[in-house]
Amino acid sequence: MFMEQLIEKYFRPGRLPHIWCPGCANGIITGALVKAIYRTGLDKDNIAVVSGIGCSSRASGYLDFNTVHSAHGRALPFATGIKLAAPQMTVIVITGDGDAAAIGGNHFIHAARRNIDLTVLLYNNNTYGMTGGQYSPLTPTNSKASTAPYGTVDRPFDLAALARGAGATFAARGSAFHAPMLVDLILSGIRHKGFSLVEAVASCPISYGRQNKLGDAPAMLKWQRDHAVPAAAYEKLNDEQKADKFPIGVLHQADAPEYTEEYAKIIARARKEGGH
Amino acid sequence: MSLKIIEARCKGCGICVAFCPKQVLGISEIEKVKILNASACITCRQCETRCPDFAIFITEPVPTP
Ligand SMILES: Cc1ncc(C[n+]2csc(CCOP(=O)(O)OP(=O)(O)O)c2C)c(N)n1
Ligand code: SF4
Ligand code: SF4
Ligand code: SF4
């Protein structure tokens, strides 16, 4: 297969060019997703892609799987329903930092707590891109936003740590610049049985980059190149060095009972003991 | 010639130009990618991998999974 054919295979016919701004990393991350799906060898019909609302969440509309473009923050409840009704299906959630960590934060921690077998691909552009650059729970402290013209005083979540604390059994972080590694991380997330978070550091040159004078699209990707450190090497840095960097790679992996499997056991028990 | 450009998709963001290790690519007057030096291309796929718009491809097969 050629790369152009691979993209065509997983995109709905006639949907490109997409609507994302010039240099927006969302296309790089969506490309990484379909490359990972190609490597799973799974049939398109056995995959569901569910997204919330935001620039990033528009990805579901371009992709040729069973797709749901749901409501802001609510991708995980929709995905949970699909997974419970059709546990054999591979369910992938596409979400933004606002979608997953702000309005959808409660759904996020509870899906993680249940360890339901979903793969969450979170496009982290540090802002509400679609609505013009308001700060999100993943906007770094002191960054400017349309709702924080002098810089935000909020501290951002470390979402991988939050997911781990809530009970997720897989958490990874990649970046658009390190796109081939991101493909590997998404593939590992899909293969992992249980709740998997793959945070993809994105770049929004328009709603976030401009306000923060981060330069053009290539400059924002170069920033990722220069500030991402493989997780093992990151652990060896001192606090001062860590402050300027972020770890990429698999950050957490564990074994725990998976929700739909446990639920199937309850159904079997209810059938037996209920006499049906 | 192993580079294919789909001009209608290109938004002229310059990412492929910035990360090409061999200065094969440039941006034209109409803000689209253009090939400056095809023979220097080493088919490393740096451009294809990071083009956010699926506008540049290497016409050599990718490995089957
Ligand atoms: C219930 C509800 N509240 C608010 C909005 C407005 N809204 C649309 S997208 C968005 C934020 C998107 O930010 P994020 O999830 O980070 O995605 P991005 O656009 O950055 O990819 C908001 C607040 C909405 N659509 N629905
Ligand atoms: S506003 Fe930002 S996130 Fe949204 S499409 Fe444009 S660059 Fe991408
Ligand atoms: S990266 Fe893609 S969209 Fe950007 S200039 Fe190159 S070919 Fe065009
Ligand atoms: S394949 Fe590599 S050398 Fe060829 S144009 Fe793309 S980035 Fe440049």
Tab-separated table of C-alpha atoms and ligand atoms in Angstrom:
chain	number	residue	atom	x	y	z
A	1	MET	CA	0.000	0.000	0.000
A	2	PHE	CA	1.066	3.580	-0.670
A	3	MET	CA	0.656	6.272	1.995
A	4	GLU	CA	-1.802	8.194	-0.181
A	5	GLN	CA	-3.966	5.051	-0.510
A	6	LEU	CA	-3.727	4.419	3.227
A	7	ILE	CA	-5.099	7.904	3.940
A	8	GLU	CA	-7.818	7.444	1.322
A	9	LYS	CA	-8.796	4.111	2.810
A	10	TYR	CA	-9.644	5.625	6.189
A	11	PHE	CA	-10.967	9.060	5.166
A	12	ARG	CA	-14.459	9.595	3.833
A	13	PRO	CA	-14.316	10.187	0.082
A	14	GLY	CA	-14.219	13.842	-0.967
A	15	ARG	CA	-13.728	15.250	2.552
A	16	LEU	CA	-10.246	16.683	1.980
A	17	PRO	CA	-9.086	19.419	2.177
A	18	HIS	CA	-10.194	19.627	5.797
A	19	ILE	CA	-11.283	22.791	7.576
A	20	TRP	CA	-8.343	23.129	9.988
A	21	CYS	CA	-6.199	26.271	9.731
A	22	PRO	CA	-2.896	26.266	7.837
A	23	GLY	CA	-0.275	24.537	9.997
A	24	CYS	CA	-2.731	23.250	12.624
A	25	ALA	CA	-1.302	20.035	14.063
A	26	ASN	CA	-4.715	18.349	14.162
A	27	GLY	CA	-4.095	16.876	10.696
A	28	ILE	CA	-0.755	15.394	11.784
A	29	ILE	CA	-2.394	13.713	14.786
A	30	THR	CA	-5.335	12.411	12.756
A	31	GLY	CA	-2.839	11.017	10.235
A	32	ALA	CA	-1.014	9.265	13.081
A	33	LEU	CA	-4.311	7.756	14.230
A	34	VAL	CA	-5.151	6.181	10.877
A	35	LYS	CA	-1.588	4.888	10.497
A	36	ALA	CA	-1.936	3.195	13.899
A	37	ILE	CA	-5.309	1.744	12.902
A	38	TYR	CA	-3.763	0.411	9.684
A	39	ARG	CA	-1.176	-1.394	11.798
A	40	THR	CA	-3.848	-3.055	13.948
A	41	GLY	CA	-5.170	-4.771	10.812
A	42	LEU	CA	-8.699	-4.290	12.178
A	43	ASP	CA	-11.670	-4.066	9.858
A	44	LYS	CA	-13.094	-0.536	9.578
A	45	ASP	CA	-16.536	-1.827	10.476
A	46	ASN	CA	-15.275	-3.070	13.844
A	47	ILE	CA	-14.035	0.350	14.874
A	48	ALA	CA	-16.070	3.187	16.365
A	49	VAL	CA	-14.661	6.696	16.620
A	50	VAL	CA	-16.493	9.030	18.980
A	51	SER	CA	-15.648	12.696	19.455
A	52	GLY	CA	-16.927	15.648	21.440
A	53	ILE	CA	-16.991	19.234	20.189
A	54	GLY	CA	-14.033	21.409	19.224
A	55	CYS	CA	-11.644	21.799	16.307
A	56	SER	CA	-10.009	18.487	17.234
A	57	SER	CA	-13.348	16.727	17.609
A	58	ARG	CA	-14.160	17.512	13.993
A	59	ALA	CA	-11.764	14.690	13.066
A	60	SER	CA	-14.540	12.105	13.445
A	61	GLY	CA	-16.414	13.704	10.548
A	62	TYR	CA	-13.485	13.095	8.203
A	63	LEU	CA	-12.951	9.469	9.124
A	64	ASP	CA	-14.627	6.462	7.538
A	65	PHE	CA	-15.466	4.291	10.556
A	66	ASN	CA	-18.609	4.027	12.666
A	67	THR	CA	-18.427	7.606	13.883
A	68	VAL	CA	-20.296	9.789	16.342
A	69	HIS	CA	-19.656	13.535	16.594
A	70	SER	CA	-21.349	13.954	19.948
A	71	ALA	CA	-21.810	16.865	22.380
A	72	HIS	CA	-19.177	19.035	24.065
A	73	GLY	CA	-17.497	17.021	26.813
A	74	ARG	CA	-19.727	14.004	26.311
A	75	ALA	CA	-17.730	11.770	23.997
A	76	LEU	CA	-16.905	9.383	26.842
A	77	PRO	CA	-20.532	8.692	27.863
A	78	PHE	CA	-21.398	7.977	24.210
A	79	ALA	CA	-18.317	5.780	23.847
A	80	THR	CA	-19.097	3.953	27.095
A	81	GLY	CA	-22.576	3.143	25.807
A	82	ILE	CA	-21.234	1.851	22.508
A	83	LYS	CA	-18.606	-0.276	24.213
A	84	LEU	CA	-21.140	-1.798	26.616
A	85	ALA	CA	-23.591	-2.557	23.809
A	86	ALA	CA	-20.887	-3.937	21.487
A	87	PRO	CA	-17.893	-5.003	23.590
A	88	GLN	CA	-16.234	-6.670	20.578
A	89	MET	CA	-15.854	-3.267	18.962
A	90	THR	CA	-12.673	-1.194	19.204
A	91	VAL	CA	-13.817	2.191	20.459
A	92	ILE	CA	-11.611	5.251	20.042
A	93	VAL	CA	-12.421	8.642	21.528
A	94	ILE	CA	-11.171	11.852	19.934
A	95	THR	CA	-11.245	14.840	22.254
A	96	GLY	CA	-9.627	18.202	22.988
A	97	ASP	CA	-8.100	19.488	26.212
A	98	GLY	CA	-11.186	21.586	26.908
A	99	ASP	CA	-13.562	18.848	25.851
A	100	ALA	CA	-11.920	16.162	28.032
A	101	ALA	CA	-10.533	18.073	30.993
A	102	ALA	CA	-12.968	20.983	31.498
A	103	ILE	CA	-16.614	20.295	30.625
A	104	GLY	CA	-15.930	16.551	30.291
A	105	GLY	CA	-13.599	16.221	33.278
A	106	ASN	CA	-16.027	14.270	35.390
A	107	HIS	CA	-16.728	11.771	32.615
A	108	PHE	CA	-12.996	11.451	32.126
A	109	ILE	CA	-12.160	10.441	35.696
A	110	HIS	CA	-15.048	8.008	35.927
A	111	ALA	CA	-14.277	6.273	32.627
A	112	ALA	CA	-10.700	5.924	33.896
A	113	ARG	CA	-11.935	4.630	37.267
A	114	ARG	CA	-14.002	1.945	35.561
A	115	ASN	CA	-11.059	0.913	33.411
A	116	ILE	CA	-13.385	0.480	30.462
A	117	ASP	CA	-11.583	-0.592	27.287
A	118	LEU	CA	-11.575	2.701	25.376
A	119	THR	CA	-8.647	4.525	23.793
A	120	VAL	CA	-8.794	8.268	24.319
A	121	LEU	CA	-6.735	10.301	21.862
A	122	LEU	CA	-6.571	13.794	23.325
A	123	TYR	CA	-5.385	16.604	21.039
A	124	ASN	CA	-3.751	18.939	23.549
A	125	ASN	CA	-3.342	22.348	21.964
A	126	ASN	CA	-3.477	24.060	25.398
A	127	THR	CA	-6.541	26.080	24.489
A	128	TYR	CA	-10.141	26.211	23.348
A	129	GLY	CA	-9.219	26.547	19.687
A	130	MET	CA	-12.667	26.527	18.159
A	131	THR	CA	-14.093	29.340	20.253
A	132	GLY	CA	-11.118	31.695	19.979
A	133	GLY	CA	-8.450	30.818	22.522
A	134	GLN	CA	-9.966	30.788	25.996
A	135	TYR	CA	-7.762	29.042	28.565
A	136	SER	CA	-8.386	25.394	29.354
A	137	PRO	CA	-7.375	23.187	32.301
A	138	LEU	CA	-4.272	22.294	30.271
A	139	THR	CA	-3.137	25.851	29.512
A	140	PRO	CA	0.276	26.403	31.141
A	141	THR	CA	0.385	28.927	34.009
A	142	ASN	CA	1.151	32.489	32.825
A	143	SER	CA	0.136	31.748	29.215
A	144	LYS	CA	-2.132	34.274	27.593
A	145	ALA	CA	-5.675	33.453	26.581
A	146	SER	CA	-8.607	35.505	25.356
A	147	THR	CA	-10.010	35.031	28.870
A	148	ALA	CA	-6.625	35.787	30.481
A	149	PRO	CA	-5.063	38.685	28.564
A	150	TYR	CA	-2.382	39.142	31.262
A	151	GLY	CA	-1.727	35.409	31.596
A	152	THR	CA	-3.592	32.715	33.470
A	153	VAL	CA	-2.827	32.117	37.151
A	154	ASP	CA	-4.328	28.617	37.037
A	155	ARG	CA	-2.096	25.568	37.333
A	156	PRO	CA	-2.675	23.013	34.563
A	157	PHE	CA	-3.555	19.373	35.102
A	158	ASP	CA	-0.990	16.720	34.346
A	159	LEU	CA	-3.631	14.651	32.625
A	160	ALA	CA	-1.607	11.439	32.458
A	161	ALA	CA	-1.093	11.611	36.232
A	162	LEU	CA	-4.767	12.418	36.740
A	163	ALA	CA	-5.781	9.434	34.610
A	164	ARG	CA	-3.449	7.173	36.543
A	165	GLY	CA	-4.768	8.432	39.874
A	166	ALA	CA	-8.326	7.864	38.710
A	167	GLY	CA	-7.621	4.247	37.745
A	168	ALA	CA	-6.633	4.252	34.077
A	169	THR	CA	-4.346	1.351	33.200
A	170	PHE	CA	-2.526	3.012	30.280
A	171	ALA	CA	-1.333	6.593	29.937
A	172	ALA	CA	1.039	7.943	27.310
A	173	ARG	CA	2.039	11.277	25.862
A	174	GLY	CA	3.301	11.967	22.378
A	175	SER	CA	3.617	15.014	20.191
A	176	ALA	CA	2.763	16.030	16.658
A	177	PHE	CA	6.437	16.685	15.946
A	178	HIS	CA	7.311	13.120	17.002
A	179	ALA	CA	4.587	11.753	14.734
A	180	PRO	CA	6.085	8.270	14.108
A	181	MET	CA	6.377	7.719	17.871
A	182	LEU	CA	2.809	8.953	18.265
A	183	VAL	CA	1.686	6.200	15.865
A	184	ASP	CA	3.390	3.619	18.115
A	185	LEU	CA	1.789	5.091	21.253
A	186	ILE	CA	-1.709	5.099	19.732
A	187	LEU	CA	-1.192	1.506	18.582
A	188	SER	CA	-0.138	0.488	22.121
A	189	GLY	CA	-3.158	2.312	23.525
A	190	ILE	CA	-5.530	0.489	21.178
A	191	ARG	CA	-3.933	-2.882	21.930
A	192	HIS	CA	-4.053	-2.296	25.681
A	193	LYS	CA	-7.153	-3.795	27.285
A	194	GLY	CA	-8.571	-1.179	29.622
A	195	PHE	CA	-8.827	2.600	29.710
A	196	SER	CA	-6.006	4.123	27.657
A	197	LEU	CA	-5.122	7.789	27.446
A	198	VAL	CA	-2.871	8.980	24.654
A	199	GLU	CA	-2.261	12.706	25.002
A	200	ALA	CA	-0.932	14.176	21.765
A	201	VAL	CA	0.739	17.543	22.192
A	202	ALA	CA	-0.729	19.571	19.353
A	203	SER	CA	-0.191	23.103	18.131
A	204	CYS	CA	-2.762	25.753	17.376
A	205	PRO	CA	-0.900	28.578	15.669
A	206	ILE	CA	-4.057	30.672	15.318
A	207	SER	CA	-5.987	30.747	18.604
A	208	TYR	CA	-3.075	29.951	20.941
A	209	GLY	CA	0.211	30.631	19.147
A	210	ARG	CA	-0.574	34.181	18.073
A	211	GLN	CA	-1.600	35.410	21.528
A	212	ASN	CA	1.509	33.875	23.050
A	213	LYS	CA	3.868	34.947	20.253
A	214	LEU	CA	4.983	31.382	19.634
A	215	GLY	CA	5.761	31.922	15.970
A	216	ASP	CA	4.469	30.137	12.905
A	217	ALA	CA	3.493	26.477	12.529
A	218	PRO	CA	7.049	25.182	11.914
A	219	ALA	CA	8.276	27.161	14.962
A	220	MET	CA	5.614	25.597	17.172
A	221	LEU	CA	6.628	22.106	16.031
A	222	LYS	CA	10.295	22.957	16.648
A	223	TRP	CA	9.323	23.923	20.190
A	224	GLN	CA	7.941	20.406	20.646
A	225	ARG	CA	11.135	18.924	19.200
A	226	ASP	CA	13.246	20.937	21.656
A	227	HIS	CA	11.140	20.457	24.798
A	228	ALA	CA	9.944	16.834	24.657
A	229	VAL	CA	12.138	14.331	26.489
A	230	PRO	CA	11.696	10.527	26.525
A	231	ALA	CA	10.065	9.520	29.815
A	232	ALA	CA	13.071	7.585	31.195
A	233	ALA	CA	15.471	10.493	30.537
A	234	TYR	CA	12.969	12.992	31.950
A	235	GLU	CA	12.924	11.133	35.278
A	236	LYS	CA	16.662	11.753	35.654
A	237	LEU	CA	16.328	15.540	35.304
A	238	ASN	CA	16.297	17.827	38.341
A	239	ASP	CA	13.245	19.972	39.087
A	240	GLU	CA	14.657	23.043	37.411
A	241	GLN	CA	15.428	21.126	34.207
A	242	LYS	CA	12.026	19.439	34.318
A	243	ALA	CA	10.220	22.775	34.478
A	244	ASP	CA	11.257	23.538	30.915
A	245	LYS	CA	10.536	20.093	29.441
A	246	PHE	CA	7.758	17.530	29.118
A	247	PRO	CA	8.014	13.727	29.091
A	248	ILE	CA	6.864	11.661	26.111
A	249	GLY	CA	6.380	7.916	25.826
A	250	VAL	CA	4.402	5.393	27.854
A	251	LEU	CA	4.029	6.994	31.299
A	252	HIS	CA	1.943	4.352	33.030
A	253	GLN	CA	0.801	0.806	32.337
A	254	ALA	CA	-0.917	-1.604	34.722
A	255	ASP	CA	-3.263	-4.570	34.840
A	256	ALA	CA	-6.741	-4.361	36.327
A	257	PRO	CA	-10.129	-5.941	35.569
A	258	GLU	CA	-11.731	-4.416	32.481
A	259	TYR	CA	-15.242	-3.051	32.867
A	260	THR	CA	-17.115	-4.732	30.009
A	261	GLU	CA	-15.591	-8.113	30.883
A	262	GLU	CA	-16.697	-7.742	34.498
A	263	TYR	CA	-20.093	-6.595	33.308
A	264	ALA	CA	-20.442	-9.679	31.082
A	265	LYS	CA	-19.836	-11.828	34.161
A	266	ILE	CA	-22.644	-10.056	35.993
A	267	ILE	CA	-24.978	-10.563	33.040
A	268	ALA	CA	-24.132	-14.285	32.997
A	269	ARG	CA	-24.730	-14.522	36.762
A	270	ALA	CA	-28.016	-12.658	36.580
A	271	ARG	CA	-29.190	-14.975	33.792
A	272	LYS	CA	-28.267	-18.064	35.784
A	273	GLU	CA	-29.472	-16.982	39.203
A	274	GLY	CA	-32.464	-15.112	37.851
A	275	GLY	CA	-33.626	-18.347	36.193
A	276	HIS	CA	-33.984	-16.898	32.672
B	1	MET	CA	10.350	11.101	-9.192
B	2	SER	CA	8.936	9.826	-5.922
B	3	LEU	CA	7.178	12.968	-4.650
B	4	LYS	CA	3.528	13.652	-5.324
B	5	ILE	CA	1.885	16.948	-4.426
B	6	ILE	CA	-1.869	17.459	-4.229
B	7	GLU	CA	-1.933	21.210	-4.664
B	8	ALA	CA	-5.642	21.627	-3.925
B	9	ARG	CA	-5.017	20.420	-0.365
B	10	CYS	CA	-1.867	22.415	0.362
B	11	LYS	CA	-2.308	25.451	2.641
B	12	GLY	CA	1.256	26.688	2.319
B	13	CYS	CA	2.049	26.312	6.016
B	14	GLY	CA	5.738	25.646	5.353
B	15	ILE	CA	6.082	22.681	7.706
B	16	CYS	CA	7.388	20.379	4.967
B	17	VAL	CA	9.847	23.061	3.845
B	18	ALA	CA	11.141	23.581	7.386
B	19	PHE	CA	11.781	19.901	8.112
B	20	CYS	CA	13.089	18.696	4.736
B	21	PRO	CA	16.740	17.839	5.397
B	22	LYS	CA	17.725	18.361	1.733
B	23	GLN	CA	16.063	21.690	0.838
B	24	VAL	CA	13.964	19.966	-1.809
B	25	LEU	CA	10.874	22.091	-1.149
B	26	GLY	CA	9.839	25.734	-1.159
B	27	ILE	CA	6.676	27.839	-1.126
B	28	SER	CA	5.471	29.407	-4.386
B	29	GLU	CA	4.052	32.880	-5.026
B	30	ILE	CA	0.546	31.457	-4.676
B	31	GLU	CA	1.401	30.073	-1.211
B	32	LYS	CA	1.582	26.420	-2.213
B	33	VAL	CA	4.417	23.968	-1.797
B	34	LYS	CA	6.685	23.640	-4.820
B	35	ILE	CA	9.535	21.315	-5.667
B	36	LEU	CA	12.834	23.164	-6.002
B	37	ASN	CA	15.221	20.263	-6.361
B	38	ALA	CA	13.580	16.877	-6.927
B	39	SER	CA	16.818	15.011	-7.485
B	40	ALA	CA	18.032	15.849	-3.962
B	41	CYS	CA	15.096	14.022	-2.347
B	42	ILE	CA	16.150	11.064	-0.201
B	43	THR	CA	12.519	9.862	0.319
B	44	CYS	CA	12.899	10.206	4.088
B	45	ARG	CA	9.162	11.015	4.420
B	46	GLN	CA	9.763	13.878	6.867
B	47	CYS	CA	7.475	16.044	4.719
B	48	GLU	CA	4.772	13.401	4.316
B	49	THR	CA	4.814	12.516	8.033
B	50	ARG	CA	4.220	16.090	9.229
B	51	CYS	CA	2.118	17.607	6.469
B	52	PRO	CA	-1.115	18.380	8.359
B	53	ASP	CA	-3.078	18.501	5.111
B	54	PHE	CA	-2.256	15.188	3.378
B	55	ALA	CA	-0.939	17.221	0.459
B	56	ILE	CA	2.488	15.639	-0.093
B	57	PHE	CA	3.225	11.944	-0.530
B	58	ILE	CA	6.101	9.651	-1.320
B	59	THR	CA	5.069	7.325	-4.133
B	60	GLU	CA	6.823	4.293	-2.711
B	61	PRO	CA	4.942	1.606	-0.778
B	62	VAL	CA	4.707	1.632	3.011
B	63	PRO	CA	5.452	-1.688	4.751
B	64	THR	CA	2.450	-3.970	5.289
B	65	PRO	CA	1.636	-4.389	8.991
C	1	LIG	C1	-22.327	22.666	26.129
C	1	LIG	C2	-21.442	23.516	25.312
C	1	LIG	N1	-20.737	24.505	25.917
C	1	LIG	C3	-19.884	25.276	25.204
C	1	LIG	C4	-19.749	25.079	23.856
C	1	LIG	C5	-18.825	25.979	23.068
C	1	LIG	N2	-17.585	25.326	22.706
C	1	LIG	C6	-17.420	24.729	21.511
C	1	LIG	S1	-15.901	24.073	21.316
C	1	LIG	C7	-15.423	24.606	22.860
C	1	LIG	C8	-14.044	24.375	23.383
C	1	LIG	C9	-13.178	23.547	22.530
C	1	LIG	O1	-11.927	23.386	23.115
C	1	LIG	P1	-11.169	22.000	23.039
C	1	LIG	O2	-12.031	20.911	23.518
C	1	LIG	O3	-9.864	22.148	23.731
C	1	LIG	O4	-10.981	21.740	21.482
C	1	LIG	P2	-10.149	22.534	20.362
C	1	LIG	O5	-11.142	23.398	19.635
C	1	LIG	O6	-9.058	23.312	21.015
C	1	LIG	O7	-9.628	21.429	19.511
C	1	LIG	C10	-16.464	25.278	23.492
C	1	LIG	C11	-16.359	25.880	24.829
C	1	LIG	C12	-20.493	24.036	23.258
C	1	LIG	N3	-20.358	23.752	21.955
C	1	LIG	N4	-21.315	23.275	24.011
C	2	SF4	S1	-8.203	27.428	15.679
C	2	SF4	FE1	-6.342	26.352	16.275
C	2	SF4	S2	-6.987	24.245	16.752
C	2	SF4	FE2	-8.641	25.223	15.583
C	2	SF4	S3	-8.212	24.644	13.432
C	2	SF4	FE3	-7.264	26.650	13.796
C	2	SF4	S4	-5.153	26.196	14.388
C	2	SF4	FE4	-6.341	24.289	14.615
C	3	SF4	S1	3.248	20.788	4.994
C	3	SF4	FE1	1.601	20.218	3.580
C	3	SF4	S2	0.141	21.926	3.663
C	3	SF4	FE2	2.052	22.652	4.581
C	3	SF4	S3	3.160	23.605	2.854
C	3	SF4	FE3	3.857	21.484	2.941
C	3	SF4	S4	2.497	20.355	1.565
C	3	SF4	FE4	1.524	22.331	1.954
C	4	SF4	S1	11.040	12.907	1.422
C	4	SF4	FE1	12.563	13.907	2.745
C	4	SF4	S2	14.100	14.705	1.328
C	4	SF4	FE2	12.276	14.233	0.101
C	4	SF4	S3	11.160	16.169	0.013
C	4	SF4	FE3	10.337	15.005	1.736
C	4	SF4	S4	11.495	15.732	3.508
C	4	SF4	FE4	12.625	16.350	1.680
